[in-house]
């Protein structure tokens, strides 16, 4: 019988996509089953002010999700850890993950803790990818923060597009053809991967397989990187078919 894991998601209150895409991804696993337990931080407009206020709710949300006895936690807002006033610069995702783990350890709890920012960096590094094109929903100033953060972590951003959507509810409704149109406008010369959605709220999961065929590159998103990292942290095979080649790292030939 497959082992069951509880996954805790800490999400902005206006997010809906990660709670759709993460179960859709992990339910494909052959060796485990998963349930998903969410706590929410108030945030509607993707602005530095609202992101800072949202991050201020973290301790409450971490305590709430700890009550569910989860095996792993994903702090599911990529740009939130890159905002001046909250972020101390390079490595903020690691500091946040360590702070969350320490808060739970004080209660005798020890779930694996990841963040969307950390998951993207971990997945790229674990896959040997260092040069990427990015598609993001953010306003340009926030998108520039994401680019600078990744480059400070040693990941070269060869080209990027910001769709300039500030309303986070609208981000969850961005149509796939607009995402692909932005990706097609990128100069991917020298890139070794495409991040089709550097945001867990911007839908992209149904696009990834087709995009890999079109661009002849590994394609990932904040959501698929989150799934990759959760499986890695839990010691489970990374084998989720139909979501890009990076999520079949541990697939058995002929399985």
mmCIF file of C-alpha atoms in Angstrom, residues 10-255:
data_model
loop_
_atom_site.group_PDB
_atom_site.id
_atom_site.type_symbol
_atom_site.label_atom_id
_atom_site.label_comp_id
_atom_site.label_asym_id
_atom_site.label_seq_id
_atom_site.Cartn_x
_atom_site.Cartn_y
_atom_site.Cartn_z
ATOM 1 C CA UNK A 10 0.837 28.641 2.675
ATOM 2 C CA UNK A 11 -0.702 30.824 -0.041
ATOM 3 C CA UNK A 12 -1.835 34.395 -0.679
ATOM 4 C CA UNK A 13 -5.567 34.697 -0.058
ATOM 5 C CA UNK A 14 -6.323 35.505 -3.702
ATOM 6 C CA UNK A 15 -4.361 32.531 -5.069
ATOM 7 C CA UNK A 16 -6.272 29.625 -6.570
ATOM 8 C CA UNK A 17 -3.926 28.079 -9.149
ATOM 9 C CA UNK A 18 -1.379 26.303 -6.965
ATOM 10 C CA UNK A 19 -4.205 24.546 -5.110
ATOM 11 C CA UNK A 20 -5.321 23.216 -8.500
ATOM 12 C CA UNK A 21 -1.994 22.471 -10.162
ATOM 13 C CA UNK A 22 -0.176 20.890 -7.200
ATOM 14 C CA UNK A 23 -2.804 18.167 -6.604
ATOM 15 C CA UNK A 24 -3.014 17.606 -10.371
ATOM 16 C CA UNK A 25 0.733 17.014 -10.393
ATOM 17 C CA UNK A 26 1.228 14.892 -7.301
ATOM 18 C CA UNK A 27 -1.774 12.642 -7.918
ATOM 19 C CA UNK A 28 0.245 11.235 -10.846
ATOM 20 C CA UNK A 29 2.806 9.712 -8.483
ATOM 21 C CA UNK A 30 2.922 5.914 -8.568
ATOM 22 C CA UNK A 31 4.369 5.315 -5.113
ATOM 23 C CA UNK A 32 2.510 7.687 -2.787
ATOM 24 C CA UNK A 33 -0.790 9.448 -2.179
ATOM 25 C CA UNK A 34 -1.200 13.044 -1.022
ATOM 26 C CA UNK A 35 -3.714 15.331 0.634
ATOM 27 C CA UNK A 36 -3.443 19.127 0.634
ATOM 28 C CA UNK A 37 -4.044 21.490 3.526
ATOM 29 C CA UNK A 38 -4.009 25.250 2.999
ATOM 30 C CA UNK A 39 -3.645 28.353 5.112
ATOM 31 C CA UNK A 40 -4.018 31.827 3.627
ATOM 32 C CA UNK A 41 -2.298 35.213 3.978
ATOM 33 C CA UNK A 42 -4.355 38.244 2.932
ATOM 34 C CA UNK A 43 -3.098 39.710 -0.367
ATOM 35 C CA UNK A 44 -4.901 40.913 -3.476
ATOM 36 C CA UNK A 45 -2.692 43.375 -5.373
ATOM 37 C CA UNK A 46 0.807 42.172 -6.216
ATOM 38 C CA UNK A 47 2.653 45.223 -4.931
ATOM 39 C CA UNK A 48 5.613 45.636 -2.555
ATOM 40 C CA UNK A 49 3.306 47.089 0.111
ATOM 41 C CA UNK A 50 0.790 44.226 0.023
ATOM 42 C CA UNK A 51 3.503 41.590 -0.244
ATOM 43 C CA UNK A 52 5.247 42.977 2.847
ATOM 44 C CA UNK A 53 1.942 43.038 4.738
ATOM 45 C CA UNK A 54 1.233 39.485 3.594
ATOM 46 C CA UNK A 55 4.604 38.237 4.808
ATOM 47 C CA UNK A 56 3.799 39.740 8.203
ATOM 48 C CA UNK A 57 1.070 37.095 8.572
ATOM 49 C CA UNK A 58 3.484 34.201 8.143
ATOM 50 C CA UNK A 59 3.826 33.160 11.788
ATOM 51 C CA UNK A 60 0.062 32.789 12.246
ATOM 52 C CA UNK A 61 -0.247 30.766 9.041
ATOM 53 C CA UNK A 62 2.671 28.500 9.935
ATOM 54 C CA UNK A 63 1.120 27.742 13.336
ATOM 55 C CA UNK A 64 -2.209 26.965 11.668
ATOM 56 C CA UNK A 65 -0.744 24.606 9.096
ATOM 57 C CA UNK A 66 1.357 22.936 11.796
ATOM 58 C CA UNK A 67 -1.884 21.954 13.527
ATOM 59 C CA UNK A 68 -2.699 19.760 10.508
ATOM 60 C CA UNK A 69 0.300 17.517 11.170
ATOM 61 C CA UNK A 70 1.692 17.985 7.671
ATOM 62 C CA UNK A 71 4.721 16.120 6.341
ATOM 63 C CA UNK A 72 5.910 18.983 4.136
ATOM 64 C CA UNK A 73 5.152 22.691 3.719
ATOM 65 C CA UNK A 74 5.433 24.895 0.636
ATOM 66 C CA UNK A 75 5.451 28.680 1.200
ATOM 67 C CA UNK A 76 3.746 29.282 -2.119
ATOM 68 C CA UNK A 77 4.441 32.818 -3.273
ATOM 69 C CA UNK A 78 7.620 33.168 -5.307
ATOM 70 C CA UNK A 79 8.009 36.956 -5.461
ATOM 71 C CA UNK A 80 7.136 37.494 -1.783
ATOM 72 C CA UNK A 81 10.655 36.615 -0.622
ATOM 73 C CA UNK A 82 12.293 39.023 -3.082
ATOM 74 C CA UNK A 83 10.635 42.273 -1.974
ATOM 75 C CA UNK A 84 12.791 45.009 -0.403
ATOM 76 C CA UNK A 85 11.801 45.565 3.203
ATOM 77 C CA UNK A 86 11.245 41.842 3.703
ATOM 78 C CA UNK A 87 14.129 40.361 1.774
ATOM 79 C CA UNK A 88 17.666 40.795 3.053
ATOM 80 C CA UNK A 89 19.005 39.867 -0.369
ATOM 81 C CA UNK A 90 20.667 36.691 -1.574
ATOM 82 C CA UNK A 91 19.551 33.593 0.279
ATOM 83 C CA UNK A 92 16.313 35.037 1.676
ATOM 84 C CA UNK A 93 14.439 31.886 0.660
ATOM 85 C CA UNK A 94 16.827 29.809 2.779
ATOM 86 C CA UNK A 95 16.478 32.137 5.758
ATOM 87 C CA UNK A 96 12.682 32.048 5.515
ATOM 88 C CA UNK A 97 12.606 28.260 5.238
ATOM 89 C CA UNK A 98 14.912 27.963 8.258
ATOM 90 C CA UNK A 99 12.772 30.401 10.265
ATOM 91 C CA UNK A 100 9.593 28.457 9.486
ATOM 92 C CA UNK A 101 11.280 25.168 10.386
ATOM 93 C CA UNK A 102 12.520 26.640 13.680
ATOM 94 C CA UNK A 103 9.054 27.962 14.544
ATOM 95 C CA UNK A 104 7.590 24.490 14.062
ATOM 96 C CA UNK A 105 10.474 22.788 15.857
ATOM 97 C CA UNK A 106 9.603 24.814 18.969
ATOM 98 C CA UNK A 107 6.332 22.857 18.949
ATOM 99 C CA UNK A 108 8.027 19.516 18.393
ATOM 100 C CA UNK A 109 7.089 19.436 14.702
ATOM 101 C CA UNK A 110 9.531 18.668 11.881
ATOM 102 C CA UNK A 111 7.916 18.848 8.430
ATOM 103 C CA UNK A 112 10.117 19.464 5.396
ATOM 104 C CA UNK A 113 9.893 23.184 4.546
ATOM 105 C CA UNK A 114 10.300 24.697 1.086
ATOM 106 C CA UNK A 115 9.349 27.950 -0.603
ATOM 107 C CA UNK A 116 8.402 28.610 -4.217
ATOM 108 C CA UNK A 117 11.498 30.786 -4.629
ATOM 109 C CA UNK A 118 13.722 28.113 -3.130
ATOM 110 C CA UNK A 119 12.023 25.359 -5.123
ATOM 111 C CA UNK A 120 12.709 27.074 -8.438
ATOM 112 C CA UNK A 121 16.368 27.555 -7.558
ATOM 113 C CA UNK A 122 16.677 23.992 -6.189
ATOM 114 C CA UNK A 123 15.087 22.422 -9.284
ATOM 115 C CA UNK A 124 17.308 24.344 -11.691
ATOM 116 C CA UNK A 125 20.465 23.503 -9.726
ATOM 117 C CA UNK A 126 19.518 19.848 -9.239
ATOM 118 C CA UNK A 127 18.911 19.580 -12.986
ATOM 119 C CA UNK A 128 22.181 21.283 -13.943
ATOM 120 C CA UNK A 129 20.400 24.249 -15.557
ATOM 121 C CA UNK A 130 21.985 27.673 -15.223
ATOM 122 C CA UNK A 131 20.646 29.800 -18.109
ATOM 123 C CA UNK A 132 16.910 30.416 -18.364
ATOM 124 C CA UNK A 133 14.231 32.434 -20.095
ATOM 125 C CA UNK A 134 11.408 33.660 -17.837
ATOM 126 C CA UNK A 135 7.742 34.542 -18.289
ATOM 127 C CA UNK A 136 6.205 36.362 -15.304
ATOM 128 C CA UNK A 137 2.853 38.042 -14.635
ATOM 129 C CA UNK A 138 4.305 40.815 -12.464
ATOM 130 C CA UNK A 139 4.591 44.546 -13.033
ATOM 131 C CA UNK A 140 8.010 45.370 -14.424
ATOM 132 C CA UNK A 141 9.609 46.605 -11.137
ATOM 133 C CA UNK A 142 8.733 43.339 -9.377
ATOM 134 C CA UNK A 143 9.836 41.292 -12.389
ATOM 135 C CA UNK A 144 13.198 43.046 -12.238
ATOM 136 C CA UNK A 145 13.515 41.972 -8.586
ATOM 137 C CA UNK A 146 12.933 38.342 -9.592
ATOM 138 C CA UNK A 147 15.581 38.544 -12.320
ATOM 139 C CA UNK A 148 18.088 40.168 -9.961
ATOM 140 C CA UNK A 149 17.409 37.600 -7.225
ATOM 141 C CA UNK A 150 17.925 34.640 -9.545
ATOM 142 C CA UNK A 151 21.081 36.118 -11.016
ATOM 143 C CA UNK A 152 22.465 36.726 -7.506
ATOM 144 C CA UNK A 153 21.910 32.982 -6.957
ATOM 145 C CA UNK A 154 24.057 32.189 -10.003
ATOM 146 C CA UNK A 155 21.244 31.637 -12.510
ATOM 147 C CA UNK A 156 21.650 33.652 -15.722
ATOM 148 C CA UNK A 157 18.381 35.060 -17.082
ATOM 149 C CA UNK A 158 18.950 35.222 -20.834
ATOM 150 C CA UNK A 159 15.669 37.029 -21.570
ATOM 151 C CA UNK A 160 12.376 37.675 -19.781
ATOM 152 C CA UNK A 161 8.858 39.004 -20.214
ATOM 153 C CA UNK A 162 6.559 40.596 -17.632
ATOM 154 C CA UNK A 163 2.835 40.538 -18.447
ATOM 155 C CA UNK A 164 2.237 43.516 -16.104
ATOM 156 C CA UNK A 165 -0.823 42.186 -14.277
ATOM 157 C CA UNK A 166 -1.130 43.687 -10.787
ATOM 158 C CA UNK A 167 -4.467 42.193 -9.666
ATOM 159 C CA UNK A 168 -3.625 38.754 -8.296
ATOM 160 C CA UNK A 169 -7.099 37.376 -9.042
ATOM 161 C CA UNK A 170 -6.586 38.382 -12.688
ATOM 162 C CA UNK A 171 -3.198 36.640 -12.695
ATOM 163 C CA UNK A 172 -5.066 33.391 -12.052
ATOM 164 C CA UNK A 173 -7.118 33.986 -15.207
ATOM 165 C CA UNK A 174 -4.321 34.793 -17.676
ATOM 166 C CA UNK A 175 -5.071 32.673 -20.760
ATOM 167 C CA UNK A 176 -2.554 30.131 -21.949
ATOM 168 C CA UNK A 177 -2.218 31.664 -25.398
ATOM 169 C CA UNK A 178 -1.006 34.912 -23.812
ATOM 170 C CA UNK A 179 1.604 33.005 -21.810
ATOM 171 C CA UNK A 180 2.818 31.171 -24.917
ATOM 172 C CA UNK A 181 2.835 34.370 -26.959
ATOM 173 C CA UNK A 182 5.165 35.910 -24.373
ATOM 174 C CA UNK A 183 7.384 32.823 -24.447
ATOM 175 C CA UNK A 184 7.577 32.957 -28.249
ATOM 176 C CA UNK A 185 8.790 36.543 -28.085
ATOM 177 C CA UNK A 186 11.816 35.565 -25.950
ATOM 178 C CA UNK A 187 15.311 35.293 -27.374
ATOM 179 C CA UNK A 188 16.202 31.845 -26.049
ATOM 180 C CA UNK A 189 19.626 31.725 -27.670
ATOM 181 C CA UNK A 190 21.967 30.194 -25.115
ATOM 182 C CA UNK A 191 19.177 29.296 -22.692
ATOM 183 C CA UNK A 192 19.128 25.756 -21.331
ATOM 184 C CA UNK A 193 15.580 25.961 -19.885
ATOM 185 C CA UNK A 194 12.371 27.980 -20.065
ATOM 186 C CA UNK A 195 10.461 28.958 -16.930
ATOM 187 C CA UNK A 196 7.014 29.300 -18.463
ATOM 188 C CA UNK A 197 5.449 30.713 -15.295
ATOM 189 C CA UNK A 198 7.647 32.185 -12.563
ATOM 190 C CA UNK A 199 4.554 32.476 -10.345
ATOM 191 C CA UNK A 200 2.397 29.804 -8.703
ATOM 192 C CA UNK A 201 -0.757 31.829 -9.470
ATOM 193 C CA UNK A 202 -0.278 32.121 -13.257
ATOM 194 C CA UNK A 203 -1.688 28.948 -14.879
ATOM 195 C CA UNK A 204 0.689 27.019 -17.111
ATOM 196 C CA UNK A 205 0.538 23.298 -16.309
ATOM 197 C CA UNK A 206 -1.447 22.311 -19.442
ATOM 198 C CA UNK A 207 1.103 24.155 -21.609
ATOM 199 C CA UNK A 208 4.338 22.578 -20.457
ATOM 200 C CA UNK A 209 4.504 19.425 -22.571
ATOM 201 C CA UNK A 210 3.594 21.261 -25.796
ATOM 202 C CA UNK A 211 6.030 24.059 -24.956
ATOM 203 C CA UNK A 212 8.880 21.552 -24.535
ATOM 204 C CA UNK A 213 8.178 20.199 -28.004
ATOM 205 C CA UNK A 214 7.940 23.693 -29.495
ATOM 206 C CA UNK A 215 11.022 25.230 -27.896
ATOM 207 C CA UNK A 216 13.188 22.081 -27.699
ATOM 208 C CA UNK A 217 14.160 22.974 -24.121
ATOM 209 C CA UNK A 218 13.262 21.694 -20.670
ATOM 210 C CA UNK A 219 10.208 23.707 -19.551
ATOM 211 C CA UNK A 220 9.194 24.219 -15.943
ATOM 212 C CA UNK A 221 7.059 26.500 -13.831
ATOM 213 C CA UNK A 222 6.919 27.599 -10.217
ATOM 214 C CA UNK A 223 4.337 24.841 -9.672
ATOM 215 C CA UNK A 224 6.342 22.033 -11.291
ATOM 216 C CA UNK A 225 9.465 23.191 -9.436
ATOM 217 C CA UNK A 226 7.434 23.060 -6.229
ATOM 218 C CA UNK A 227 6.362 19.485 -6.973
ATOM 219 C CA UNK A 228 9.939 18.480 -7.853
ATOM 220 C CA UNK A 229 11.245 19.902 -4.582
ATOM 221 C CA UNK A 230 8.489 18.444 -2.403
ATOM 222 C CA UNK A 231 9.211 14.969 -3.775
ATOM 223 C CA UNK A 232 12.954 15.478 -3.371
ATOM 224 C CA UNK A 233 12.571 16.641 0.235
ATOM 225 C CA UNK A 234 10.297 13.705 1.066
ATOM 226 C CA UNK A 235 12.782 11.242 -0.442
ATOM 227 C CA UNK A 236 10.317 10.126 -3.117
ATOM 228 C CA UNK A 237 11.148 9.421 -6.777
ATOM 229 C CA UNK A 238 10.659 12.455 -9.017
ATOM 230 C CA UNK A 239 8.408 10.749 -11.528
ATOM 231 C CA UNK A 240 5.308 12.683 -12.593
ATOM 232 C CA UNK A 241 4.408 12.007 -16.226
ATOM 233 C CA UNK A 242 3.007 14.636 -18.558
ATOM 234 C CA UNK A 243 4.515 17.675 -16.824
ATOM 235 C CA UNK A 244 7.869 18.138 -18.514
ATOM 236 C CA UNK A 245 11.057 16.124 -18.640
ATOM 237 C CA UNK A 246 12.419 17.481 -15.343
ATOM 238 C CA UNK A 247 9.588 15.767 -13.478
ATOM 239 C CA UNK A 248 10.518 12.370 -14.930
ATOM 240 C CA UNK A 249 14.074 12.414 -13.537
ATOM 241 C CA UNK A 250 13.578 9.133 -11.691
ATOM 242 C CA UNK A 251 11.221 7.426 -14.137
ATOM 243 C CA UNK A 252 12.014 3.784 -14.777
ATOM 244 C CA UNK A 253 12.470 2.851 -18.423
ATOM 245 C CA UNK A 254 9.440 0.905 -19.628
ATOM 246 C CA UNK A 255 7.419 1.725 -16.482
#
